[in-house]
Coordinates of C-alpha atoms in Angstrom, one line a residue:
M1 CA 25.4 -24.5 -6.1
N2 CA 25.4 -20.7 -4.8
N3 CA 21.6 -20.0 -4.9
K4 CA 21.3 -16.7 -3.3
K5 CA 22.0 -13.5 -6.0
H6 CA 22.6 -9.9 -4.6
I7 CA 20.2 -7.5 -6.1
H8 CA 21.2 -3.5 -5.6
L9 CA 18.0 -1.3 -4.8
K10 CA 17.9 2.7 -5.0
V11 CA 15.1 4.4 -4.1
L12 CA 13.3 6.9 -6.7
S13 CA 10.7 8.3 -4.1
P14 CA 10.0 8.7 -0.5
L15 CA 9.8 5.2 1.0
C16 CA 7.7 4.3 3.9
I17 CA 8.0 0.7 5.3
G18 CA 5.3 -0.1 8.4
N19 CA 4.7 -2.9 10.1
D20 CA 3.8 -4.0 13.8
Q21 CA 7.5 -3.1 14.9
A22 CA 7.2 0.6 13.4
E23 CA 6.6 3.0 16.3
T24 CA 3.8 5.8 15.5
L25 CA 5.4 9.5 17.1
S26 CA 3.4 11.8 19.1
P27 CA 3.7 16.2 19.0
Y28 CA 2.8 15.8 22.5
T29 CA 5.9 13.7 23.7
D30 CA 8.2 12.7 20.8
F31 CA 9.2 15.8 18.6
V32 CA 8.7 19.3 17.4
V33 CA 8.6 21.3 14.8
S34 CA 11.5 23.6 14.2
E35 CA 9.9 27.5 14.3
E36 CA 11.0 27.9 10.7
E37 CA 9.5 24.4 9.7
D38 CA 12.5 23.2 8.1
Q39 CA 13.3 20.5 10.7
I40 CA 11.5 18.4 12.8
H41 CA 13.5 17.5 16.4
Y42 CA 13.7 14.0 17.9
I43 CA 12.9 14.5 21.6
D44 CA 15.8 12.0 23.9
K45 CA 13.6 11.2 26.0
R46 CA 16.0 10.0 29.0
E47 CA 17.5 13.8 28.5
F48 CA 13.7 15.2 29.0
E49 CA 12.4 13.1 31.9
F50 CA 16.1 13.9 33.5
A51 CA 15.0 18.0 32.9
L52 CA 11.6 17.1 34.3
V53 CA 12.8 15.7 37.4
S54 CA 15.2 17.9 38.0
Q55 CA 12.9 20.9 37.4
N56 CA 10.3 19.1 39.6
R57 CA 8.0 19.7 36.5
V58 CA 6.5 16.1 36.1
D59 CA 3.3 17.1 37.7
E60 CA 2.9 20.5 35.6
F61 CA 3.9 18.3 32.4
A62 CA 1.2 16.2 32.8
Q63 CA -1.7 18.6 34.0
Q64 CA -0.7 21.0 30.4
I65 CA -1.2 18.3 28.7
S66 CA -4.4 16.9 30.2
G67 CA -6.1 20.1 31.1
N68 CA -5.8 22.3 28.1
I69 CA -8.3 20.8 25.8
D70 CA -9.9 22.0 22.6
N71 CA -12.6 20.0 20.5
N72 CA -10.7 16.7 22.1
R73 CA -7.3 17.8 21.1
S74 CA -4.7 19.2 23.6
L75 CA -3.7 22.4 22.9
F76 CA -0.2 21.9 24.8
R77 CA 2.9 23.0 22.6
L78 CA 6.3 20.8 23.6
R79 CA 8.8 23.7 22.0
E80 CA 6.9 26.3 24.3
F81 CA 7.2 23.7 27.5
I82 CA 10.7 22.9 26.2
T83 CA 12.3 26.2 25.5
H84 CA 10.3 28.5 27.7
T85 CA 9.2 26.0 31.3
L86 CA 12.4 24.0 30.9
A87 CA 14.5 26.9 29.5
Y88 CA 16.7 24.5 27.4
E89 CA 17.5 24.7 23.3
L90 CA 15.9 22.5 21.3
E91 CA 19.3 21.4 20.2
E92 CA 20.5 20.0 23.6
I93 CA 17.2 17.7 24.4
S94 CA 16.9 16.6 20.8
R95 CA 18.4 13.0 20.0
Q96 CA 18.0 13.3 16.2
T97 CA 17.1 16.4 13.9
L98 CA 15.4 15.6 10.4
P99 CA 14.4 17.7 7.3
N100 CA 10.5 18.5 7.1
F101 CA 8.7 18.5 4.1
G102 CA 5.3 19.9 4.6
V103 CA 4.6 19.4 8.5
R104 CA 3.4 22.9 9.9
N105 CA 3.5 24.6 13.2
G106 CA 0.4 24.0 15.2
E107 CA -1.3 21.0 13.1
R108 CA -0.4 18.4 16.2
Q109 CA -0.5 15.4 13.9
Q110 CA 1.4 12.1 14.8
I111 CA 4.0 10.5 12.6
K112 CA 4.1 7.4 10.9
A113 CA 7.8 6.0 11.3
T114 CA 9.3 3.4 9.2
L115 CA 10.8 0.6 9.9
K116 CA 14.1 1.2 11.9
S117 CA 16.8 -0.5 13.7
G118 CA 18.0 1.5 15.9
S119 CA 18.0 5.1 14.1
Q120 CA 19.0 3.1 10.8
P121 CA 16.3 2.6 8.3
Y122 CA 15.9 -0.5 6.1
I123 CA 13.3 -2.9 4.3
S124 CA 12.2 -5.8 5.4
G125 CA 12.6 -8.9 3.8
S126 CA 9.3 -9.7 3.9
T127 CA 8.1 -6.8 2.3
L128 CA 10.2 -7.2 -0.6
K129 CA 9.0 -10.9 -1.0
G130 CA 5.2 -9.8 -0.7
A131 CA 6.3 -7.6 -3.7
I132 CA 8.4 -10.0 -5.3
R133 CA 6.1 -12.7 -5.2
T134 CA 2.9 -10.7 -6.7
A135 CA 5.1 -10.2 -9.7
L136 CA 6.1 -14.0 -9.6
L137 CA 2.3 -15.1 -9.3
H138 CA 1.3 -12.4 -12.1
H139 CA 3.8 -13.6 -14.1
W140 CA 3.2 -17.5 -14.0
L141 CA -0.6 -16.8 -14.7
E142 CA 0.4 -15.1 -18.1
T143 CA 3.3 -17.3 -19.3
T144 CA 3.7 -20.8 -18.0
D145 CA 1.6 -23.7 -19.2
E146 CA 0.5 -24.5 -15.9
G147 CA -1.0 -20.8 -15.6
N148 CA -2.5 -21.0 -19.0
K149 CA -3.9 -24.2 -18.4
L150 CA -6.0 -22.8 -15.3
M151 CA -6.7 -19.7 -17.1
D152 CA -7.5 -21.9 -20.7
Q153 CA -9.9 -24.9 -18.9
G154 CA -11.2 -22.9 -16.3
Q155 CA -10.3 -25.5 -13.6
E156 CA -9.0 -22.7 -10.9
F157 CA -10.4 -19.8 -9.6
L158 CA -10.6 -17.4 -12.1
I159 CA -13.7 -19.0 -14.4
Q160 CA -14.8 -20.0 -11.3
A161 CA -15.0 -16.7 -9.9
Y162 CA -16.5 -15.2 -12.9
N163 CA -19.0 -17.6 -13.3
T164 CA -20.2 -17.6 -9.6
I165 CA -20.1 -13.9 -9.1
N166 CA -22.4 -13.6 -12.6
S167 CA -24.9 -16.1 -11.0
S168 CA -28.1 -14.8 -9.8
K169 CA -27.5 -16.2 -6.1
L170 CA -25.0 -14.4 -5.1
E171 CA -25.9 -10.7 -7.1
Y172 CA -29.3 -11.3 -5.2
Q173 CA -27.4 -11.9 -1.9
Y174 CA -24.9 -9.1 -2.4
N175 CA -27.9 -6.6 -3.1
E176 CA -29.8 -7.8 -0.3
L177 CA -27.0 -7.0 1.9
R178 CA -26.1 -3.8 0.7
D179 CA -30.1 -2.6 1.0
L180 CA -29.5 -3.7 4.9
Q181 CA -26.8 -2.1 5.4
S182 CA -27.8 1.1 3.5
R183 CA -31.4 1.0 5.7
R184 CA -28.7 0.5 9.1
K185 CA -26.6 3.4 7.7
R186 CA -30.0 6.1 7.5
G187 CA -30.6 5.4 10.9
Q188 CA -33.4 2.8 10.3
R189 CA -34.1 -0.2 13.6
L190 CA -33.4 -3.5 11.8
E191 CA -35.5 -6.6 13.6
R192 CA -33.2 -8.5 15.1
F193 CA -33.7 -11.2 12.4
E194 CA -32.4 -8.8 10.1
L195 CA -29.1 -8.1 12.0
Y196 CA -28.6 -11.9 11.8
R197 CA -29.1 -11.8 8.5
M198 CA -27.0 -8.9 7.1
W199 CA -23.9 -10.3 9.3
D200 CA -24.7 -13.9 7.8
L201 CA -25.0 -12.4 4.4
D202 CA -21.3 -10.4 4.8
K203 CA -19.9 -13.1 6.1
E204 CA -21.1 -15.8 3.5
I205 CA -19.8 -13.1 0.5
K206 CA -16.5 -12.5 2.0
E207 CA -15.8 -16.3 2.5
V208 CA -16.7 -16.8 -1.5
I209 CA -14.6 -14.3 -2.4
K210 CA -12.0 -15.7 -0.2
K211 CA -12.0 -18.6 -1.7
L212 CA -12.2 -17.3 -5.2
L213 CA -9.1 -15.6 -4.8
D214 CA -7.0 -18.4 -3.0
E215 CA -3.5 -18.1 -4.1
S216 CA -2.7 -21.6 -3.0
K217 CA -5.3 -22.8 -5.9
L218 CA -2.3 -21.6 -7.8
F219 CA 0.8 -22.6 -6.2
G220 CA -0.6 -25.6 -3.7
L221 CA 1.2 -26.2 -0.4
I222 CA 4.4 -27.2 0.9
N223 CA 3.1 -30.8 1.6
D224 CA 0.9 -31.1 -1.9
R225 CA 4.2 -33.1 -3.2
D226 CA 2.2 -34.7 -6.1
N227 CA 1.3 -31.2 -7.4
Q228 CA 3.2 -30.0 -10.0
R229 CA 2.7 -26.5 -9.4
P230 CA 5.7 -24.7 -7.8
P231 CA 4.9 -23.0 -4.3
I232 CA 6.8 -20.2 -5.2
S233 CA 6.3 -18.2 -2.2
Q234 CA 7.1 -20.9 0.2
F235 CA 10.3 -21.5 -1.3
L236 CA 11.5 -17.8 -1.9
Q237 CA 14.0 -16.6 0.7
V238 CA 14.5 -12.8 0.5
S239 CA 16.8 -11.1 3.2
D240 CA 16.4 -7.5 4.8
T241 CA 18.3 -5.1 3.3
V242 CA 21.7 -3.7 4.6
P243 CA 20.3 -0.6 6.9
F244 CA 20.7 2.9 5.1
G245 CA 22.4 5.7 7.4
A246 CA 20.4 7.3 9.6
D247 CA 21.0 10.6 7.7
R248 CA 18.9 8.7 4.6
L249 CA 16.0 10.1 6.8
A250 CA 13.4 12.5 6.6
I251 CA 9.5 13.6 7.4
F252 CA 7.1 14.0 4.3
Q253 CA 3.8 15.2 4.7
A254 CA 1.3 13.3 3.1
H255 CA -2.2 13.1 1.6
R256 CA -4.7 11.7 -0.8
V257 CA -5.8 13.9 -3.6
R258 CA -8.9 12.3 -6.3
L259 CA -8.9 11.4 -9.8
A260 CA -11.7 12.6 -10.6
P261 CA -14.2 15.4 -8.9
L262 CA -17.2 14.5 -6.2
N263 CA -20.0 14.2 -7.8
R264 CA -23.6 16.5 -6.3
R265 CA -24.3 13.6 -4.1
G266 CA -20.3 12.6 -2.9
R267 CA -19.7 13.4 0.8
K268 CA -16.9 16.0 0.8
G269 CA -14.9 14.2 4.0
S270 CA -12.0 15.0 5.4
N271 CA -8.5 14.5 3.5
I272 CA -6.4 14.0 6.8
P273 CA -2.7 14.8 6.2
E274 CA -0.4 11.8 7.2
P275 CA 2.8 12.5 8.1
R276 CA 5.5 10.0 7.4
E277 CA 9.1 9.6 8.3
A278 CA 10.7 7.9 4.9
I279 CA 14.0 7.4 3.2
I280 CA 14.7 10.0 1.1
R281 CA 15.0 9.5 -3.0
G282 CA 18.8 8.4 -4.0
S283 CA 19.3 6.2 -1.0
E284 CA 21.1 3.2 -1.9
T285 CA 21.5 -0.2 -0.2
S286 CA 21.2 -4.5 -1.2
F287 CA 19.4 -7.3 -0.4
S288 CA 19.7 -11.0 -1.6
I289 CA 17.5 -13.6 -2.8
G290 CA 17.4 -17.5 -2.6
L291 CA 16.0 -20.5 -3.6
R292 CA 16.2 -23.6 -0.6
P293 CA 16.8 -26.5 -1.8
E294 CA 13.5 -28.2 -2.4
I295 CA 12.5 -26.0 -5.6
Q296 CA 16.2 -25.5 -7.1
A297 CA 14.8 -28.7 -9.4
S298 CA 11.7 -26.8 -10.4
K299 CA 11.5 -24.5 -13.9
L300 CA 11.9 -21.3 -11.4
G301 CA 14.9 -22.8 -9.9
H302 CA 16.9 -23.4 -13.3
L303 CA 15.3 -20.0 -14.6
F304 CA 16.8 -18.9 -11.4
A305 CA 20.3 -20.3 -11.6
Q306 CA 20.9 -19.1 -15.2
H307 CA 21.2 -15.2 -14.0
P308 CA 19.3 -13.1 -12.1
D309 CA 18.5 -11.1 -14.6
S310 CA 15.7 -13.5 -15.4
L311 CA 14.3 -12.9 -12.3
L312 CA 14.6 -8.9 -12.4
D313 CA 13.0 -9.2 -16.2
I314 CA 9.8 -10.9 -14.6
I315 CA 9.5 -8.0 -12.1
R316 CA 10.2 -5.6 -14.6
K317 CA 7.3 -6.7 -16.9
W318 CA 4.9 -6.7 -14.1
S319 CA 6.0 -3.1 -12.8
K320 CA 5.9 -1.9 -16.5
A321 CA 1.9 -3.7 -16.6
C322 CA 1.2 -1.3 -13.7
I323 CA 3.4 1.8 -14.4
G324 CA 1.1 1.4 -18.0
L325 CA -2.2 1.4 -16.1
E326 CA -1.2 4.4 -13.7
L327 CA -0.4 6.4 -16.7
Y328 CA -3.8 5.1 -18.5
H329 CA -5.7 6.6 -15.7
L330 CA -4.1 9.7 -15.3
D331 CA -4.8 10.4 -19.1
E332 CA -8.4 9.8 -18.4
A333 CA -8.4 12.1 -15.0
Y334 CA -8.5 15.1 -17.4
E335 CA -10.9 16.4 -14.9
M336 CA -8.5 15.4 -11.7
P337 CA -9.1 18.6 -9.5
S338 CA -5.8 18.9 -8.3
K339 CA -4.0 19.8 -12.0
G340 CA -0.3 20.4 -10.5
A341 CA -0.3 16.9 -8.8
R342 CA -1.7 15.4 -12.0
A343 CA 0.7 17.2 -14.4
T344 CA 4.0 15.9 -11.6
L345 CA 2.6 12.2 -11.6
R346 CA 2.2 11.9 -15.2
E347 CA 6.0 13.2 -15.8
F348 CA 7.1 11.0 -13.2
Y349 CA 5.4 7.7 -14.6
G350 CA 6.2 9.0 -17.8
K351 CA 9.9 8.5 -17.1
L352 CA 9.5 5.5 -15.3
Y353 CA 7.7 3.8 -18.2
E354 CA 10.3 4.6 -20.6
G355 CA 13.3 3.4 -18.1
A356 CA 11.4 0.2 -18.2
E357 CA 11.1 -0.3 -22.2
K358 CA 14.7 0.1 -22.1
G359 CA 15.1 -2.7 -19.2
K360 CA 15.1 -0.8 -16.0
T361 CA 13.3 -2.9 -13.2
Y362 CA 11.1 -1.3 -10.8
L363 CA 9.0 -2.1 -7.8
R364 CA 6.8 0.0 -5.6
L365 CA 7.1 -0.9 -1.9
G366 CA 5.4 -0.1 1.3
R367 CA 2.9 3.1 1.7
G368 CA 1.6 4.4 -1.3
K369 CA 0.8 0.9 -3.1
T370 CA -2.8 0.9 -4.8
Y371 CA -4.7 -2.7 -5.4
Y372 CA -3.0 -3.0 -8.8
E373 CA 0.3 -3.1 -7.3
N374 CA -0.5 -5.3 -4.4
S375 CA -2.6 -8.0 -5.7
L376 CA -3.7 -10.4 -8.9
G377 CA -5.6 -7.6 -10.3
V378 CA -3.9 -6.9 -13.7
A379 CA -3.7 -10.4 -14.6
L380 CA -7.5 -11.1 -13.5
M381 CA -8.5 -8.0 -15.9
N382 CA -5.9 -9.0 -18.8
Y383 CA -7.8 -12.6 -18.6
A384 CA -11.3 -11.0 -18.6
E385 CA -10.5 -9.1 -21.4
D386 CA -8.9 -11.6 -23.6
H387 CA -11.0 -14.6 -22.8
L388 CA -14.4 -13.2 -21.4
S389 CA -15.6 -10.5 -23.3
D390 CA -17.0 -10.1 -26.3
E391 CA -15.4 -8.6 -29.2
D392 CA -17.5 -5.4 -29.1
D393 CA -16.7 -5.0 -25.5
E394 CA -15.0 -1.9 -25.8
Q395 CA -14.6 -0.4 -22.5
F396 CA -11.9 -0.5 -20.4
P397 CA -12.0 -2.2 -17.9
P398 CA -13.9 -4.9 -19.6
E399 CA -17.6 -5.5 -18.4
D400 CA -16.5 -9.0 -16.4
F401 CA -14.1 -7.7 -14.7
R402 CA -16.1 -4.7 -13.9
T403 CA -18.5 -7.4 -12.3
F404 CA -16.0 -9.2 -10.4
R405 CA -14.4 -5.9 -9.1
K406 CA -18.3 -4.8 -8.1
Y407 CA -18.9 -8.1 -5.4
A408 CA -15.1 -8.8 -4.6
L409 CA -14.1 -4.7 -3.7
G410 CA -17.3 -3.1 -3.7
V411 CA -16.9 -1.0 -6.7
S412 CA -19.4 0.7 -8.6
M413 CA -19.6 -0.7 -12.4
R414 CA -19.4 2.7 -14.0
S415 CA -16.3 3.6 -12.5
D416 CA -13.8 3.9 -14.7
L417 CA -11.0 5.2 -12.9
F418 CA -10.3 2.8 -10.4
P419 CA -8.8 3.5 -7.1
I420 CA -10.4 6.5 -7.5
T421 CA -7.5 8.3 -5.1
R422 CA -3.7 8.4 -4.9
S423 CA -1.6 9.1 -1.7
I424 CA 1.1 11.5 -2.5
T425 CA 3.3 13.9 -0.8
T426 CA 2.3 17.6 -0.4
I427 CA 5.5 18.9 -1.2
G428 CA 5.9 17.9 -4.9
H429 CA 3.2 16.0 -5.3
Q430 CA 5.6 12.5 -5.6
P431 CA 4.2 9.1 -5.5
M432 CA 5.3 7.4 -2.4
G433 CA 7.4 3.7 -2.5
W434 CA 9.0 3.4 -5.7
V435 CA 12.3 1.5 -6.1
E436 CA 15.1 0.5 -9.3
L437 CA 16.4 -2.8 -8.9
S438 CA 19.7 -4.0 -10.3
V439 CA 22.5 -6.6 -10.1

C-alpha cells in the first residue's frame, strides 16, 4: 500500500519559519534599506569584502562601526559607507533585493530570517509535523474512545491536573513562591535559605506542570507495545515542502498589539518592532505525509489509508476551533487600543471561519502562533467547561480552566482575554503564519 499523501499548501498571510538554522541579519553588515524605504538590499559579502580590501578600507570600516556609539548603539550607516566612501551603487553590491513593508531608515534593527535552502525559502517537515500533531492530539482527546475514556474516568493527567492544582498544598507553594519573587523584584534582600526555598519551589511547581502535561501519557512510547493508545507523533512522517522561489520573499515589520488597554498599574514597557523575512501571501508549494508501517494497522492507519481528506478534516476542525476562539476574543476586545487592527483582524478571521465552515482546511505555522494554536489548551478548556464546571458557571473561560491556567501559565484568574497580545504586521495589520491545505 502506498501510504504517502501529497498535500498542496497556499500561504494566506506572511509566513516566517524560524529555527536554529535561520540566520539573523545585521543592519551594520548584512542589509541596507533603500532611500525610498520600499526595498531592502542584501549585501553580497564577497563583493563587499573585495571592495574593502581593494580600497584598503578594512580598518576604517571596523573603526566606524565600533567608534560611533550612542546609547549602546552604533550610529554607523552602511548605505552611506557603500555609496559615499566606497563609491558603489547599491545594486552593484547587492546579492538580492526584497520588497520592504514597514522597516524604516535609521531604525537599525536586525531582521529575523525565515528558513531557506540557499536563497529559496521552505517550510520544514518538523514545523508541519508539530502543527499537525497538535491537531491530531486534540482530535484524539475529544473524539476517540480512548481519549474519552481518559477524559471521563480521570485515569490520566486531565483530572489529575485540576485535582492537584486545586489542592491546598500546590496553592500554598504557588503563593509562597510568588511572594518571594515579588520581594526580590522590589529590591528586597532575601536570606540565603529564602533564595534556596524560592528556587526549590519554582522547580517543584514546574515539575508538577510538566508531568501533568506529559503527552506520552496520552499516546504512549514507541517501545510501549502493550499500550493500545496509538503513538501517532512518533510514526507520522512529514516531508519538507518543495522550496518556494526566491522572489516569494519580502520583509515585514511586525509588532505586538494589545487586546485590552493597560490598567493604571500596568507598565507601559516597550513595543519593540520585529522585522521579519517572510514568504508572501499567495505563494504555493506542496509536501507529503506518510505513516511508518508499524501504525498502518491502527485506527489512524485505516483512516489515513482511506483518503487524505480524512486527515485534512481533522486539521480543519481543530483550526476552526482556534479561529472561532480568536473571533470570540476580538469581539470581547471592544476596548482594544488599536481600532484599525481589531477591525482588520476580525475581517480576516471572519473570512477564515466562513471558509472552514465550507470545508476549507487552514493551519497556522511559524511565528505568530498563540498559546491555543500551539498547545492542547482548547481541549483542556472544553473539558473543563463540559465536565468540571457547575451548570451555573456562565463565565468563559470556565473557572476550573482559569485555575489550571493560573498555575500552569501564571495568568490571573480575572483575565477574560488570554493571551492579551497579538503579533501582526505594521502595514496592513496582517496576522502571520496562516496557510491553506488541500489535496
